[in-house]
């Protein structure tokens, strides 16, 4: 039986889906105003592994992860860059997908953008107003009335007054209570905005996820995930909005991954220890970064440093060395290693223990290589299948062992993803983006060859 640690209850619980055989999972994605950093990578990889294993257990999973593409930070950055918010967000979304593909992630089933759900957001705000859970303030903004929701604070197991102590909360004269939060912001002159019953404006951050998740997965769904910094206020506010609007329980299992620290300090631009995924992949093979992320259980904090990455590289090289020159059987009979691997993953997706099982399997494989060729092929096949559930051992062993430190250009998956995006851009007559992708690939030594049958590529 699969057990999941539920932040809402503070304990591991046996997972029971709302609908037998099916799972709905929503994960809070990024606000796309800058490149992804390694903290984002931790969350993206954690929920990629979770989604892989849920599917491995036979569930039909609907994995939804949103994109926040309208926000104060986006507007400010677009102004600084002298570009439109749409141009900025499209560029950052494309960069995020490229980073993810390089890290070995599979894409979610659906990635709704906030700007695509504006009417649903407005409708939900109106319902909250009609029910007395929201009000139109004197400032022109619409606020959520936190005192009206009696269960406010249940995710963090704290009372409203306790959560206010020491918290950074805007105190505005237009608010009825200091903890009330904005649902709809009145637009300033020249800002991107949408028409609403309360004037031109844009949604607050929290309401976006309530509207997108309930529209994509229904008013009540199985799993909601995100980073550790989202528990309060974002996820607390999501619960208050969603349950007040629908009158139903919102989510059964709340799942939060651990933070990434840099040399035991919080990652921060002001401390000079802030690293984007692209920074890191300049020095390390993407799979080394992924190994570092999955070598700890997803709820654990990870200490990022050159030392930890070098240790991850050495460990991953041990796994690849066992596969160097070793054939793998097309079919194999699962052994005790599969049983122990699955048991670890069923215990709240404990990848740390699962990885240790891979090394035990490798020891057995190395022994079999000298004694029993057939058994070695069986074990090699088992190793590849189990590692795939973690997104590992996806490269040719010889290639990885030659390139485990410095990333050597774009992977084939990334190249194909960019070609697919370029093909769609040409269909949409977005020739500027089409040419931009061609130039980006050319700069990486990738030459595109167009024909009636499609587009192929070669490395120049």
Coordinates of C-alpha atoms in Angstrom, one line a residue:
X1 CA 0.0 0.0 0.0
X2 CA 1.2 3.5 -0.9
X3 CA 1.7 5.8 2.1
X4 CA 2.0 9.6 1.7
X5 CA 3.0 12.1 4.4
X6 CA 0.1 14.5 4.5
X7 CA 1.0 18.1 5.6
X8 CA -2.6 18.7 6.6
X9 CA -2.6 15.9 9.2
X10 CA 1.1 15.9 10.0
X11 CA 1.5 12.1 9.5
X12 CA 1.8 9.4 6.9
X13 CA -1.5 8.0 5.6
X14 CA -2.5 5.1 3.4
X15 CA -3.3 6.6 0.0
X16 CA -6.9 6.1 -1.1
X17 CA -7.9 7.9 -4.2
X18 CA -11.3 9.6 -4.5
X19 CA -12.1 7.6 -7.6
X20 CA -10.7 4.1 -7.7
X21 CA -7.8 3.7 -10.1
X22 CA -7.6 7.4 -10.9
X23 CA -5.5 10.2 -9.3
X24 CA -5.8 14.0 -9.7
X25 CA -2.6 15.9 -8.7
X26 CA -2.1 19.6 -8.9
X27 CA 1.3 21.2 -8.2
X28 CA 2.1 24.9 -7.9
X29 CA 4.4 25.9 -10.7
X30 CA 6.7 28.9 -11.3
X31 CA 6.1 32.6 -11.7
X32 CA 7.8 33.0 -15.0
X33 CA 9.8 36.2 -14.8
X34 CA 13.3 34.7 -14.6
X35 CA 15.2 31.5 -15.3
X36 CA 14.6 28.5 -13.1
X37 CA 16.9 28.1 -10.1
X38 CA 18.0 25.0 -8.3
X39 CA 15.2 25.3 -5.8
X40 CA 12.7 25.1 -8.7
X41 CA 14.6 22.1 -10.0
X42 CA 14.1 20.3 -6.6
X43 CA 10.3 20.7 -6.8
X44 CA 10.1 19.9 -10.5
X45 CA 12.1 16.7 -10.1
X46 CA 10.4 15.6 -6.9
X47 CA 6.9 15.7 -8.4
X48 CA 8.2 14.2 -11.6
X49 CA 9.4 11.2 -9.6
X50 CA 6.2 11.1 -7.6
X51 CA 4.1 11.1 -10.9
X52 CA 6.3 8.3 -12.4
X53 CA 5.8 6.1 -9.4
X54 CA 2.0 6.7 -9.1
X55 CA 1.7 5.7 -12.8
X56 CA 4.0 2.7 -12.1
X57 CA 1.5 1.5 -9.5
X58 CA -1.2 1.4 -12.2
X59 CA -3.1 4.5 -11.5
X60 CA -4.4 6.7 -14.2
X61 CA -2.8 10.0 -13.2
X62 CA -3.9 13.5 -14.3
X63 CA -0.9 15.7 -13.4
X64 CA -1.6 19.4 -13.6
X65 CA 1.0 22.1 -12.9
X66 CA 0.2 25.7 -13.4
X67 CA 2.2 28.6 -14.8
X68 CA 1.8 32.1 -13.2
X69 CA 2.1 34.4 -16.2
X70 CA 0.7 37.6 -14.6
X71 CA 2.2 39.0 -11.4
X72 CA 3.8 42.1 -10.0
X73 CA 7.3 40.7 -10.5
X74 CA 6.5 39.9 -14.1
X75 CA 5.3 43.4 -14.8
X76 CA 8.3 45.0 -13.1
X77 CA 10.8 42.8 -15.0
X78 CA 9.1 43.4 -18.3
X79 CA 9.3 47.1 -17.7
X80 CA 13.0 46.8 -16.8
X81 CA 13.6 44.8 -20.0
X82 CA 11.5 47.2 -22.1
X83 CA 9.4 44.3 -23.4
X84 CA 5.8 43.2 -23.1
X85 CA 4.8 40.9 -20.3
X86 CA 3.7 38.3 -22.9
X87 CA 7.1 38.4 -24.6
X88 CA 8.9 37.9 -21.2
X89 CA 6.7 35.1 -20.0
X90 CA 6.8 33.2 -23.3
X91 CA 10.6 33.4 -23.3
X92 CA 10.8 32.2 -19.7
X93 CA 8.3 29.3 -20.3
X94 CA 10.4 28.1 -23.2
X95 CA 13.5 28.3 -21.1
X96 CA 11.9 26.4 -18.3
X97 CA 10.8 23.6 -20.6
X98 CA 14.3 23.3 -22.0
X99 CA 15.8 23.2 -18.5
X100 CA 13.3 20.5 -17.4
X101 CA 13.9 18.3 -20.5
X102 CA 17.7 18.5 -19.9
X103 CA 17.1 17.4 -16.3
X104 CA 15.2 14.4 -17.5
X105 CA 11.7 15.4 -16.5
X106 CA 8.5 14.4 -18.3
X107 CA 6.1 17.2 -18.8
X108 CA 2.8 17.4 -16.8
X109 CA -0.4 16.3 -18.5
X110 CA -1.5 19.9 -18.4
X111 CA 0.1 23.3 -17.8
X112 CA -2.6 25.9 -17.4
X113 CA -1.6 29.6 -17.5
X114 CA -3.3 32.1 -15.3
X115 CA -4.1 34.4 -18.2
X116 CA -6.0 31.6 -19.9
X117 CA -8.4 31.3 -16.9
X118 CA -9.3 34.9 -16.3
X119 CA -13.1 34.4 -16.6
X120 CA -13.0 31.4 -14.2
X121 CA -11.0 33.5 -11.7
X122 CA -13.5 36.4 -11.9
X123 CA -16.4 34.0 -11.5
X124 CA -14.9 32.5 -8.4
X125 CA -14.3 35.9 -6.9
X126 CA -17.9 36.8 -7.5
X127 CA -19.1 33.6 -5.8
X128 CA -16.9 34.5 -2.8
X129 CA -18.4 38.0 -2.6
X130 CA -21.9 36.7 -3.0
X131 CA -21.3 34.2 -0.1
X132 CA -19.8 36.9 2.2
X133 CA -16.2 35.6 2.0
X134 CA -14.9 38.6 0.0
X135 CA -15.5 42.3 -0.2
X136 CA -14.7 45.3 -2.5
X137 CA -12.5 47.5 -0.5
X138 CA -12.3 51.3 -0.6
X139 CA -9.0 51.1 -2.5
X140 CA -10.8 49.4 -5.4
X141 CA -9.2 46.0 -4.7
X142 CA -11.2 43.0 -3.8
X143 CA -10.1 41.2 -0.6
X144 CA -10.8 37.8 1.0
X145 CA -12.4 38.0 4.4
X146 CA -10.2 35.6 6.4
X147 CA -12.3 35.8 9.6
X148 CA -15.3 34.5 7.7
X149 CA -13.6 31.1 7.1
X150 CA -13.6 29.3 10.5
X151 CA -11.0 26.7 9.4
X152 CA -8.4 29.2 8.4
X153 CA -5.0 28.0 9.5
X154 CA -5.8 24.2 9.5
X155 CA -3.0 23.4 7.0
X156 CA -0.3 25.0 9.2
X157 CA -2.2 23.9 12.4
X158 CA -2.1 27.5 13.7
X159 CA -4.7 30.0 14.7
X160 CA -5.1 33.2 12.6
X161 CA -3.6 35.4 15.3
X162 CA -0.6 33.2 15.8
X163 CA 0.2 33.2 12.0
X164 CA 0.1 37.0 12.0
X165 CA 2.9 37.2 14.6
X166 CA 6.1 37.8 12.8
X167 CA 4.6 37.4 9.3
X168 CA 5.2 39.9 6.6
X169 CA 1.6 41.0 5.9
X170 CA 0.5 44.2 4.1
X171 CA -1.6 46.3 6.4
X172 CA -3.8 48.6 4.4
X173 CA -6.6 50.9 5.5
X174 CA -8.9 49.3 3.0
X175 CA -8.7 45.9 4.7
X176 CA -11.1 44.8 7.4
X177 CA -8.5 42.6 9.0
X178 CA -4.7 42.6 8.6
X179 CA -4.7 39.0 7.4
X180 CA -7.2 39.7 4.6
X181 CA -5.5 39.1 1.2
X182 CA -6.2 40.5 -2.2
X183 CA -8.2 38.6 -4.8
X184 CA -8.4 41.3 -7.5
X185 CA -5.9 44.2 -7.9
X186 CA -7.0 47.4 -9.5
X187 CA -4.6 48.1 -12.4
X188 CA -2.3 51.1 -12.5
X189 CA -2.2 53.2 -15.6
X190 CA -0.4 51.4 -18.4
X191 CA -0.4 48.0 -16.7
X192 CA -1.7 44.8 -18.3
X193 CA -5.3 44.4 -17.1
X194 CA -8.6 42.6 -17.7
X195 CA -12.2 43.9 -17.4
X196 CA -14.1 42.8 -14.3
X197 CA -17.2 43.9 -12.3
X198 CA -14.8 45.7 -9.9
X199 CA -12.9 47.6 -12.6
X200 CA -9.9 46.9 -14.8
X201 CA -7.3 44.9 -13.0
X202 CA -5.6 41.5 -12.5
X203 CA -6.0 38.6 -10.0
X204 CA -4.1 38.1 -6.8
X205 CA -1.6 35.2 -6.8
X206 CA -3.6 32.9 -4.5
X207 CA -6.9 33.0 -6.4
X208 CA -5.2 31.9 -9.6
X209 CA -4.4 28.4 -8.3
X210 CA -7.9 27.9 -6.7
X211 CA -9.5 28.7 -10.1
X212 CA -7.1 26.7 -12.2
X213 CA -7.0 23.6 -10.0
X214 CA -10.7 23.3 -9.5
X215 CA -11.4 23.8 -13.2
X216 CA -8.8 21.3 -14.3
X217 CA -9.4 18.6 -11.6
X218 CA -12.8 19.4 -10.0
X219 CA -13.8 20.9 -6.7
X220 CA -12.3 18.0 -4.7
X221 CA -9.2 16.2 -5.8
X222 CA -6.5 13.9 -4.4
X223 CA -3.0 15.5 -4.2
X224 CA -1.8 19.1 -4.1
X225 CA 1.9 19.7 -4.0
X226 CA 4.5 22.4 -3.9
X227 CA 7.6 23.8 -2.3
X228 CA 8.1 24.3 1.4
X229 CA 7.7 28.0 1.2
X230 CA 4.1 27.7 -0.1
X231 CA 2.5 26.2 3.0
X232 CA 1.8 29.7 4.3
X233 CA 0.3 31.9 3.1
X234 CA -0.3 30.5 -0.4
X235 CA -1.7 27.1 0.3
X236 CA -3.5 28.2 3.4
X237 CA -5.2 30.8 1.3
X238 CA -6.0 28.4 -1.5
X239 CA -7.9 26.2 1.0
X240 CA -9.8 29.1 2.3
X241 CA -10.8 30.4 -1.1
X242 CA -11.6 27.0 -2.7
X243 CA -13.6 25.5 0.2
X244 CA -15.5 28.7 0.8
X245 CA -16.4 28.9 -2.9
X246 CA -17.4 25.3 -3.5
X247 CA -18.6 24.3 -0.1
X248 CA -16.5 21.1 -0.4
X249 CA -13.3 19.7 0.9
X250 CA -10.5 20.9 -1.4
X251 CA -7.7 18.4 -1.3
X252 CA -7.1 15.1 0.5
X253 CA -3.3 14.9 0.6
X254 CA -1.0 18.0 0.8
X255 CA 2.6 17.2 -0.2
X256 CA 5.5 19.6 0.2
X257 CA 9.1 18.9 -0.9
X258 CA 12.1 20.1 1.1
X259 CA 14.2 23.2 0.6
X260 CA 17.5 23.6 -1.1
X261 CA 20.2 25.2 0.9
X262 CA 23.6 26.3 -0.4
X263 CA 26.6 25.5 1.9
X264 CA 24.0 25.2 4.7
X265 CA 22.7 28.7 4.1
X266 CA 19.4 29.8 2.5
X267 CA 19.8 30.5 -1.2
X268 CA 19.6 34.2 -1.8
X269 CA 20.8 36.6 -4.5
X270 CA 21.9 39.1 -1.7
X271 CA 24.2 36.4 -0.3
X272 CA 25.7 35.6 -3.7
X273 CA 24.7 31.9 -3.5
X274 CA 21.9 32.0 -6.0
X275 CA 22.3 29.5 -8.9
X276 CA 20.1 29.0 -11.9
X277 CA 19.7 25.6 -13.5
X278 CA 21.6 26.9 -16.5
X279 CA 24.5 28.0 -14.2
X280 CA 24.8 24.5 -12.8
X281 CA 24.5 22.7 -16.2
X282 CA 27.5 24.7 -17.4
X283 CA 29.6 22.6 -15.1
X284 CA 27.7 19.3 -14.6
X285 CA 25.9 16.7 -16.7
X286 CA 22.2 17.2 -16.0
X287 CA 21.8 13.7 -14.7
X288 CA 24.3 14.5 -11.9
X289 CA 22.1 17.3 -10.8
X290 CA 19.1 15.0 -10.9
X291 CA 20.9 12.3 -8.9
X292 CA 21.7 14.8 -6.2
X293 CA 18.0 15.7 -6.0
X294 CA 16.7 12.1 -5.8
X295 CA 19.4 10.8 -3.5
X296 CA 17.5 12.3 -0.6
X297 CA 13.9 11.7 0.3
X298 CA 11.8 14.5 -1.2
X299 CA 10.8 16.0 2.1
X300 CA 14.4 16.4 3.3
X301 CA 16.4 19.6 2.9
X302 CA 19.2 19.3 0.4
X303 CA 22.6 21.0 0.8
X304 CA 23.8 22.2 -2.6
X305 CA 27.5 22.7 -3.0
X306 CA 30.3 21.7 -5.4
X307 CA 31.2 18.9 -3.0
X308 CA 27.7 17.5 -3.0
X309 CA 27.6 17.6 -6.8
X310 CA 31.0 15.9 -7.1
X311 CA 29.8 13.2 -4.7
X312 CA 26.7 12.7 -6.8
X313 CA 28.9 12.5 -9.9
X314 CA 31.1 9.8 -8.4
X315 CA 28.0 7.8 -7.2
X316 CA 26.3 8.0 -10.6
X317 CA 29.6 6.9 -12.3
X318 CA 29.5 3.7 -10.2
X319 CA 26.0 2.9 -11.6
X320 CA 27.1 3.6 -15.2
X321 CA 30.3 1.7 -14.8
X322 CA 28.3 -1.4 -14.0
X323 CA 26.4 -1.0 -17.3
X324 CA 29.5 -0.2 -19.5
X325 CA 29.7 -2.9 -22.2
X326 CA 26.9 -4.9 -20.5
X327 CA 24.0 -6.1 -22.6
X328 CA 20.5 -6.0 -21.0
X329 CA 17.8 -8.6 -21.4
X330 CA 14.7 -7.6 -23.3
X331 CA 12.7 -9.3 -20.6
X332 CA 13.6 -10.1 -17.0
X333 CA 12.0 -11.7 -13.9
X334 CA 11.8 -9.1 -11.1
X335 CA 13.9 -10.1 -8.1
X336 CA 14.1 -9.1 -4.4
X337 CA 15.6 -5.8 -5.6
X338 CA 12.4 -4.8 -7.3
X339 CA 10.4 -5.8 -4.3
X340 CA 12.6 -3.7 -1.9
X341 CA 12.7 -0.8 -4.3
X342 CA 9.0 -0.6 -4.6
X343 CA 8.6 -1.0 -0.8
X344 CA 10.8 2.1 -0.3
X345 CA 8.9 4.1 -2.8
X346 CA 5.6 3.1 -1.3
X347 CA 6.8 4.5 2.0
X348 CA 6.2 8.1 1.1
X349 CA 8.4 8.0 -2.1
X350 CA 11.6 7.3 -0.2
X351 CA 14.0 7.7 -3.0
X352 CA 17.0 7.7 -0.6
X353 CA 16.3 4.0 0.2
X354 CA 15.4 3.2 -3.4
X355 CA 18.8 4.5 -4.6
X356 CA 20.5 2.4 -2.0
X357 CA 18.7 -0.6 -3.5
X358 CA 20.2 0.3 -6.9
X359 CA 23.7 0.0 -5.5
X360 CA 22.9 -3.3 -3.9
X361 CA 21.7 -4.5 -7.3
X362 CA 24.9 -3.2 -8.9
X363 CA 27.0 -5.2 -6.6
X364 CA 25.1 -8.3 -7.6
X365 CA 25.4 -7.4 -11.2
X366 CA 29.2 -6.9 -11.0
X367 CA 29.5 -10.3 -9.4
X368 CA 27.2 -11.9 -12.1
X369 CA 29.3 -10.4 -14.9
X370 CA 32.2 -12.6 -14.0
X371 CA 30.1 -15.8 -13.3
X372 CA 26.8 -15.9 -15.2
X373 CA 26.3 -13.8 -18.4
X374 CA 22.5 -14.6 -18.6
X375 CA 22.0 -13.5 -15.0
X376 CA 24.0 -10.3 -15.7
X377 CA 21.8 -9.4 -18.6
X378 CA 18.7 -10.0 -16.4
X379 CA 20.1 -7.8 -13.6
X380 CA 21.1 -5.1 -16.0
X381 CA 17.6 -5.0 -17.4
X382 CA 16.1 -4.8 -13.9
X383 CA 18.6 -2.0 -13.0
X384 CA 17.5 0.1 -16.0
X385 CA 13.8 -0.3 -15.3
X386 CA 14.1 0.7 -11.6
X387 CA 16.4 3.6 -12.3
X388 CA 14.0 4.8 -15.0
X389 CA 11.4 5.4 -12.2
X390 CA 13.8 7.9 -10.8
X391 CA 14.7 9.3 -14.2
X392 CA 18.2 7.9 -14.0
X393 CA 20.6 5.9 -16.3
X394 CA 19.0 7.4 -19.4
X395 CA 22.3 8.0 -21.3
X396 CA 24.8 5.7 -23.0
X397 CA 27.2 4.6 -20.3
X398 CA 30.3 5.4 -22.4
X399 CA 29.0 8.9 -23.2
X400 CA 28.1 9.6 -19.6
X401 CA 31.4 8.5 -18.2
X402 CA 33.2 10.8 -20.7
X403 CA 30.9 13.8 -20.0
X404 CA 29.8 13.6 -16.4
X405 CA 31.3 16.9 -15.4
X406 CA 30.8 19.3 -18.3
X407 CA 27.5 19.3 -20.2
X408 CA 28.3 18.9 -23.9
X409 CA 25.6 20.9 -25.6
X410 CA 21.9 20.1 -25.9
X411 CA 20.4 16.6 -25.5
X412 CA 18.4 15.0 -28.2
X413 CA 15.1 15.4 -26.2
X414 CA 15.7 19.2 -25.8
X415 CA 16.6 19.5 -29.5
X416 CA 13.4 17.7 -30.5
X417 CA 11.3 19.8 -28.1
X418 CA 12.6 23.0 -29.7
X419 CA 12.0 21.6 -33.2
X420 CA 8.4 20.8 -32.2
X421 CA 7.9 24.3 -30.8
X422 CA 9.4 25.7 -34.0
X423 CA 7.0 23.6 -36.1
X424 CA 4.0 24.9 -34.1
X425 CA 5.3 28.5 -34.4
X426 CA 5.4 28.1 -38.2
X427 CA 1.8 26.7 -38.3
X428 CA 0.8 29.7 -36.2
X429 CA 2.6 32.0 -38.6
X430 CA 4.9 33.2 -35.8
X431 CA 7.9 33.4 -38.0
X432 CA 9.9 35.6 -35.6
X433 CA 9.8 32.8 -33.0
X434 CA 10.5 30.2 -35.7
X435 CA 13.7 32.1 -36.8
X436 CA 14.7 32.6 -33.2
X437 CA 14.6 28.9 -32.5
X438 CA 16.6 28.1 -35.6
X439 CA 19.2 30.7 -34.5
X440 CA 19.3 29.3 -31.0
X441 CA 20.0 25.8 -32.3
X442 CA 22.6 27.1 -34.8
X443 CA 24.5 28.7 -32.0
X444 CA 24.6 25.3 -30.3
X445 CA 25.9 23.7 -33.4
X446 CA 22.6 22.2 -34.5
X447 CA 21.7 22.6 -38.2
X448 CA 18.0 22.1 -39.2
X449 CA 17.0 20.6 -42.5
X450 CA 13.4 21.3 -43.6
X451 CA 11.6 19.1 -46.1
X452 CA 8.1 18.1 -47.0
X453 CA 8.4 15.1 -44.6
X454 CA 9.3 17.4 -41.7
X455 CA 12.4 18.8 -40.0
X456 CA 15.6 16.8 -39.3
X457 CA 18.8 17.9 -37.7
X458 CA 22.5 17.3 -37.7
X459 CA 25.4 18.5 -35.5
X460 CA 27.7 20.7 -37.4

